[in-house]
GROMACS .gro file of C-alpha atoms in nm:
model
  143
    1MET     CA    1  10.439   0.322   8.769
    2ARG     CA    2  10.518   0.690   8.645
    3ALA     CA    3  10.284   0.821   8.905
    4ASN     CA    4  10.533   0.764   9.185
    5PHE     CA    5  10.780   0.993   9.010
    6LEU     CA    6  10.513   1.281   8.998
    7ASN     CA    7  10.604   1.381   9.350
    8LYS     CA    8  11.003   1.333   9.301
    9GLU     CA    9  11.168   1.662   9.320
   10PHE     CA   10  11.576   1.724   9.267
   11GLN     CA   11  11.771   2.032   9.338
   12LEU     CA   12  12.124   2.146   9.252
   13LYS     CA   13  12.262   2.466   9.399
   14LEU     CA   14  12.558   2.633   9.218
   15HIS     CA   15  12.722   2.918   9.342
   16SER     CA   16  12.803   3.107   8.990
   17GLU     CA   17  13.146   2.980   8.902
   18PRO     CA   18  13.268   2.836   8.614
   19LYS     CA   19  13.419   2.543   8.766
   20ASN     CA   20  13.133   2.468   8.910
   21ILE     CA   21  12.922   2.274   8.595
   22SER     CA   22  13.104   1.983   8.685
   23LEU     CA   23  12.851   1.923   8.950
   24LEU     CA   24  12.595   1.915   8.719
   25GLU     CA   25  12.692   1.572   8.535
   26PRO     CA   26  12.634   1.332   8.905
   27PHE     CA   27  12.296   1.541   8.971
   28VAL     CA   28  12.176   1.458   8.612
   29LYS     CA   29  12.348   1.093   8.657
   30ARG     CA   30  12.111   1.042   8.963
   31VAL     CA   31  11.796   1.178   8.835
   32CYS     CA   32  11.851   0.998   8.498
   33THR     CA   33  11.894   0.677   8.705
   34THR     CA   34  11.568   0.712   8.909
   35TYR     CA   35  11.368   0.782   8.594
   36ARG     CA   36  11.575   0.520   8.427
   37ILE     CA   37  11.650   0.705   8.103
   38ASN     CA   38  11.913   0.565   7.901
   39GLU     CA   39  12.284   0.660   7.806
   40GLU     CA   40  12.166   0.840   7.459
   41PHE     CA   41  11.926   1.039   7.607
   42PHE     CA   42  12.120   1.156   7.900
   43ASN     CA   43  12.397   1.286   7.686
   44GLU     CA   44  12.147   1.498   7.537
   45ILE     CA   45  12.009   1.636   7.844
   46MET     CA   46  12.388   1.675   7.977
   47LEU     CA   47  12.435   1.889   7.645
   48VAL     CA   48  12.078   2.103   7.685
   49LEU     CA   49  12.127   2.136   8.119
   50THR     CA   50  12.534   2.219   8.049
   51GLU     CA   51  12.430   2.506   7.773
   52ALA     CA   52  12.148   2.626   8.039
   53VAL     CA   53  12.393   2.627   8.328
   54ASN     CA   54  12.679   2.780   8.132
   55ASN     CA   55  12.496   3.096   8.003
   56SER     CA   56  12.308   3.087   8.335
   57ILE     CA   57  12.676   3.144   8.541
   58HIS     CA   58  12.829   3.327   8.232
   59HIS     CA   59  12.522   3.564   8.100
   60GLY     CA   60  12.336   3.561   8.386
   61ASN     CA   61  12.515   3.597   8.686
   62ARG     CA   62  12.815   3.706   8.527
   63CYS     CA   63  13.076   3.461   8.702
   64CYS     CA   64  12.962   3.611   9.045
   65PRO     CA   65  13.035   3.373   9.300
   66ASN     CA   66  12.787   3.524   9.577
   67LYS     CA   67  12.506   3.465   9.301
   68GLU     CA   68  12.356   3.114   9.246
   69VAL     CA   69  12.217   2.918   9.002
   70LEU     CA   70  11.922   2.715   9.071
   71VAL     CA   71  11.842   2.370   8.895
   72ILE     CA   72  11.525   2.189   8.977
   73SER     CA   73  11.434   1.841   8.794
   74GLU     CA   74  11.053   1.677   8.828
   75VAL     CA   75  10.807   1.516   8.622
   76VAL     CA   76  10.494   1.672   8.498
   77LYS     CA   77  10.204   1.549   8.339
   78GLY     CA   78  10.322   1.208   8.373
   79ASN     CA   79  10.539   1.184   8.054
   80LEU     CA   80  10.792   1.504   8.032
   81LEU     CA   81  11.075   1.556   8.242
   82SER     CA   82  11.141   1.912   8.320
   83PHE     CA   83  11.438   2.082   8.441
   84THR     CA   84  11.405   2.456   8.574
   85ILE     CA   85  11.754   2.662   8.582
   86GLN     CA   86  11.694   2.967   8.749
   87ASP     CA   87  11.993   3.241   8.815
   88GLU     CA   88  11.976   3.593   8.939
   89GLY     CA   89  12.044   3.834   8.648
   90LYS     CA   90  11.853   4.034   8.432
   91GLY     CA   91  11.684   3.785   8.153
   92PHE     CA   92  11.697   3.794   7.807
   93ASP     CA   93  11.478   3.750   7.509
   94PRO     CA   94  11.532   3.426   7.295
   95SER     CA   95  11.333   3.591   7.006
   96LYS     CA   96  11.608   3.871   6.982
   97LEU     CA   97  11.909   3.594   6.951
   98PRO     CA   98  12.038   3.613   6.645
   99ASP     CA   99  12.069   3.276   6.425
  100PRO     CA  100  12.401   3.109   6.472
  101THR     CA  101  12.371   2.896   6.138
  102SER     CA  102  12.325   3.192   5.914
  103PRO     CA  103  12.691   3.278   5.734
  104GLU     CA  104  12.776   3.634   5.894
  105ASN     CA  105  12.747   3.432   6.255
  106ILE     CA  106  12.924   3.145   6.152
  107GLY     CA  107  13.238   3.263   6.251
  108GLU     CA  108  13.114   3.364   6.607
  109PRO     CA  109  13.252   3.213   6.924
  110ASN     CA  110  12.940   3.250   7.092
  111GLY     CA  111  12.592   3.210   7.024
  112ARG     CA  112  12.503   2.848   6.973
  113GLY     CA  113  12.422   2.724   7.333
  114VAL     CA  114  12.053   2.835   7.247
  115TYR     CA  115  12.013   2.693   6.941
  116LEU     CA  116  12.183   2.363   7.094
  117MET     CA  117  11.903   2.356   7.336
  118ARG     CA  118  11.636   2.360   7.098
  119GLN     CA  119  11.774   2.093   6.918
  120PHE     CA  120  11.788   1.871   7.148
  121ALA     CA  121  11.513   1.961   7.419
  122HIS     CA  122  11.134   1.861   7.364
  123ASN     CA  123  11.050   2.248   7.494
  124ILE     CA  124  11.186   2.561   7.637
  125VAL     CA  125  11.055   2.854   7.814
  126VAL     CA  126  11.227   3.154   7.924
  127ARG     CA  127  11.087   3.332   8.193
  128GLN     CA  128  11.196   3.687   8.346
  129GLN     CA  129  11.097   3.644   8.735
  130GLN     CA  130  10.849   3.866   8.870
  131GLU     CA  131  10.898   3.859   9.265
  132THR     CA  132  11.272   3.840   9.270
  133PRO     CA  133  11.523   3.968   9.073
  134GLY     CA  134  11.569   3.652   8.780
  135CYS     CA  135  11.541   3.450   8.485
  136GLN     CA  136  11.431   3.085   8.465
  137VAL     CA  137  11.457   2.871   8.141
  138VAL     CA  138  11.259   2.557   8.198
  139VAL     CA  139  11.347   2.287   7.971
  140HIS     CA  140  11.117   1.969   7.913
  141PHE     CA  141  11.211   1.622   7.789
  142ARG     CA  142  10.981   1.351   7.640
  143ILE     CA  143  11.031   1.056   7.879
   0.00000   0.00000   0.00000
């Protein structure tokens, strides 16, 4: 039965304005309905994708409404739900992000997004685009 899902791909394209994050929920609901994902798992996916898209809009594209964030969802290897979040920014090195749980960073207002993403996703890969400007964050969830 899962083999039927392997060829399905969902895409959402957003202009880089913070208000457009609200368009993510109906997209994720459609994906989760297609793959029969329960509500608890839906909430985890929403948390991770909201952080990723928020980072792409704010840090990657600097809230420039002429730039876009592309979200692509597909099932890979039969049991991994994959989301690729692509922006037009310069990218970042996740190993250089400060630990938000260390005492000196507890009171900082930013820096928890990637940490939360790592807590709820099975795997996260950050890639700098070679052909075009932009950064890709690929997030996998086991289904």
